[in-house]
């Protein structure tokens, strides 16, 4: 599965917001940290906010902050907020086409290819579901401390 760069930006922002930041962090500050356009970043932050992962605080000291503890936000939550919840593989039943086409009544079960893809996607989603923003932030800190 190929994810857009927005997932990476969103994950980095969630990690920053998880690190004991008391005040909301302005989008301009987050954009500056990663040398990215504030407009581009704001689009992804709005997706995170729409899914309830972060919230926007208005005013002179406004910005973004997590809506709940980082250990309760999974990497999969962030991926879903940015990419949606669609599946990576969509079976189009090509086995029912062409000169060797199978009859529809013989295709009541998902084919072998669809089944293996479903299992693979569930494994991928499970791994992302098992990793929290806190886990990622702790790893970033650990790696930065050893670098």
CSV table of C-alpha atoms in Angstrom, one decimal:
chain,number,residue,atom,x,y,z
A,1,UNK,CA,0.0,0.0,0.0
A,2,UNK,CA,1.3,3.4,-0.9
A,3,UNK,CA,0.4,6.2,1.5
A,4,UNK,CA,0.6,9.9,0.7
A,5,UNK,CA,3.2,12.2,2.3
A,6,UNK,CA,0.4,13.7,4.4
A,7,UNK,CA,0.5,10.6,6.6
A,8,UNK,CA,4.1,11.3,7.5
A,9,UNK,CA,3.5,15.0,8.1
A,10,UNK,CA,0.5,14.2,10.3
A,11,UNK,CA,2.4,11.6,12.3
A,12,UNK,CA,5.3,13.9,12.9
A,13,UNK,CA,2.9,16.7,14.1
A,14,UNK,CA,1.1,14.3,16.4
A,15,UNK,CA,4.5,13.3,17.9
A,16,UNK,CA,5.4,17.0,18.5
A,17,UNK,CA,2.0,17.6,20.1
A,18,UNK,CA,2.4,14.6,22.3
A,19,UNK,CA,5.7,15.8,23.9
A,20,UNK,CA,4.5,17.6,27.0
A,21,UNK,CA,3.4,20.7,25.1
A,22,UNK,CA,1.2,22.7,27.5
A,23,UNK,CA,0.1,25.4,25.1
A,24,UNK,CA,-1.4,24.8,21.6
A,25,UNK,CA,1.2,24.8,18.9
A,26,UNK,CA,0.5,27.1,16.0
A,27,UNK,CA,0.5,25.6,12.5
A,28,UNK,CA,3.2,28.1,11.5
A,29,UNK,CA,5.5,26.7,14.2
A,30,UNK,CA,4.8,23.1,13.1
A,31,UNK,CA,5.4,24.0,9.5
A,32,UNK,CA,8.7,25.7,10.5
A,33,UNK,CA,9.9,22.6,12.3
A,34,UNK,CA,9.6,20.6,9.2
A,35,UNK,CA,10.2,23.3,6.5
A,36,UNK,CA,6.9,22.7,4.9
A,37,UNK,CA,4.2,25.1,3.7
A,38,UNK,CA,1.8,26.1,6.5
A,39,UNK,CA,-1.1,25.9,4.0
A,40,UNK,CA,-0.2,22.3,3.0
A,41,UNK,CA,0.2,21.3,6.7
A,42,UNK,CA,-3.0,23.0,7.7
A,43,UNK,CA,-4.9,20.8,5.3
A,44,UNK,CA,-3.7,17.6,7.0
A,45,UNK,CA,-4.2,19.1,10.5
A,46,UNK,CA,-7.8,19.8,9.5
A,47,UNK,CA,-8.2,16.2,8.6
A,48,UNK,CA,-6.9,15.1,12.0
A,49,UNK,CA,-9.2,17.6,13.7
A,50,UNK,CA,-12.2,16.4,11.7
A,51,UNK,CA,-11.5,12.9,13.0
A,52,UNK,CA,-11.2,14.2,16.6
A,53,UNK,CA,-7.5,13.4,17.1
A,54,UNK,CA,-6.5,17.0,17.5
A,55,UNK,CA,-8.3,20.3,18.2
A,56,UNK,CA,-7.8,23.8,17.0
A,57,UNK,CA,-7.6,26.5,19.7
A,58,UNK,CA,-8.4,30.0,18.5
A,59,UNK,CA,-6.9,33.2,19.7
A,60,UNK,CA,-3.5,34.9,20.2
A,61,UNK,CA,-2.1,31.8,21.9
A,62,UNK,CA,-4.0,29.4,19.6
A,63,UNK,CA,-2.8,26.4,17.6
A,64,UNK,CA,-3.4,22.7,17.8
A,65,UNK,CA,-3.2,20.1,20.5
A,66,UNK,CA,-4.1,16.5,20.9
A,67,UNK,CA,-7.6,15.8,22.1
A,68,UNK,CA,-6.7,12.8,24.2
A,69,UNK,CA,-3.5,11.1,25.6
A,70,UNK,CA,-1.0,10.1,23.0
A,71,UNK,CA,-1.1,6.5,24.2
A,72,UNK,CA,-4.8,6.3,23.1
A,73,UNK,CA,-4.2,7.5,19.6
A,74,UNK,CA,-2.9,4.8,17.2
A,75,UNK,CA,-0.9,5.2,14.1
A,76,UNK,CA,-3.9,3.6,12.3
A,77,UNK,CA,-6.1,6.4,13.6
A,78,UNK,CA,-3.8,8.9,11.9
A,79,UNK,CA,-3.6,6.9,8.7
A,80,UNK,CA,-7.4,6.7,8.6
A,81,UNK,CA,-7.8,10.4,9.2
A,82,UNK,CA,-5.5,11.3,6.3
A,83,UNK,CA,-6.2,8.5,3.9
A,84,UNK,CA,-9.7,7.4,4.7
A,85,UNK,CA,-10.8,3.9,5.7
A,86,UNK,CA,-10.9,2.2,2.3
A,87,UNK,CA,-9.2,-1.1,1.6
A,88,UNK,CA,-5.9,-1.3,-0.3
A,89,UNK,CA,-7.1,-4.2,-2.6
A,90,UNK,CA,-10.4,-4.2,-4.3
A,91,UNK,CA,-11.4,-7.5,-6.0
A,92,UNK,CA,-13.1,-6.8,-9.3
A,93,UNK,CA,-13.9,-10.5,-9.9
A,94,UNK,CA,-11.8,-10.8,-13.1
A,95,UNK,CA,-12.1,-14.6,-12.7
A,96,UNK,CA,-15.6,-14.2,-14.1
A,97,UNK,CA,-14.3,-12.6,-17.4
A,98,UNK,CA,-12.7,-13.9,-20.5
A,99,UNK,CA,-12.8,-17.2,-22.3
A,100,UNK,CA,-12.0,-19.1,-19.0
A,101,UNK,CA,-14.6,-17.2,-16.9
A,102,UNK,CA,-15.9,-19.0,-13.9
A,103,UNK,CA,-19.7,-19.0,-13.4
A,104,UNK,CA,-21.1,-16.5,-10.9
A,105,UNK,CA,-22.5,-19.4,-8.8
A,106,UNK,CA,-19.0,-20.8,-8.5
A,107,UNK,CA,-17.7,-17.4,-7.1
A,108,UNK,CA,-19.7,-17.2,-3.9
A,109,UNK,CA,-16.6,-17.2,-1.9
A,110,UNK,CA,-13.7,-14.7,-2.2
A,111,UNK,CA,-11.0,-16.0,-4.5
A,112,UNK,CA,-7.6,-17.1,-3.2
A,113,UNK,CA,-6.0,-13.9,-4.3
A,114,UNK,CA,-8.6,-11.7,-2.5
A,115,UNK,CA,-8.3,-13.9,0.6
A,116,UNK,CA,-4.5,-13.5,0.8
A,117,UNK,CA,-4.8,-9.7,0.3
A,118,UNK,CA,-7.5,-9.5,3.0
A,119,UNK,CA,-5.2,-11.3,5.4
A,120,UNK,CA,-2.2,-9.1,4.5
A,121,UNK,CA,-4.2,-5.9,4.9
A,122,UNK,CA,-5.5,-7.0,8.3
A,123,UNK,CA,-1.9,-7.8,9.5
A,124,UNK,CA,-0.8,-4.3,8.3
A,125,UNK,CA,-3.7,-2.6,10.0
A,126,UNK,CA,-3.2,-4.6,13.2
A,127,UNK,CA,0.5,-3.5,13.3
A,128,UNK,CA,-0.6,0.1,12.9
A,129,UNK,CA,-3.3,-0.3,15.5
A,130,UNK,CA,-0.8,-1.7,18.0
A,131,UNK,CA,1.5,1.3,17.8
A,132,UNK,CA,0.4,4.5,19.6
A,133,UNK,CA,1.6,8.0,19.1
A,134,UNK,CA,3.2,7.7,22.5
A,135,UNK,CA,5.1,4.6,21.3
A,136,UNK,CA,6.4,6.5,18.3
A,137,UNK,CA,7.3,9.6,20.3
A,138,UNK,CA,9.2,7.5,22.8
A,139,UNK,CA,11.1,5.8,20.0
A,140,UNK,CA,11.9,9.2,18.4
A,141,UNK,CA,13.3,10.3,21.8
A,142,UNK,CA,15.3,7.1,22.3
A,143,UNK,CA,16.8,7.4,18.8
A,144,UNK,CA,17.5,11.1,19.2
A,145,UNK,CA,19.2,10.4,22.5
A,146,UNK,CA,21.5,7.8,20.9
A,147,UNK,CA,22.3,9.8,17.8
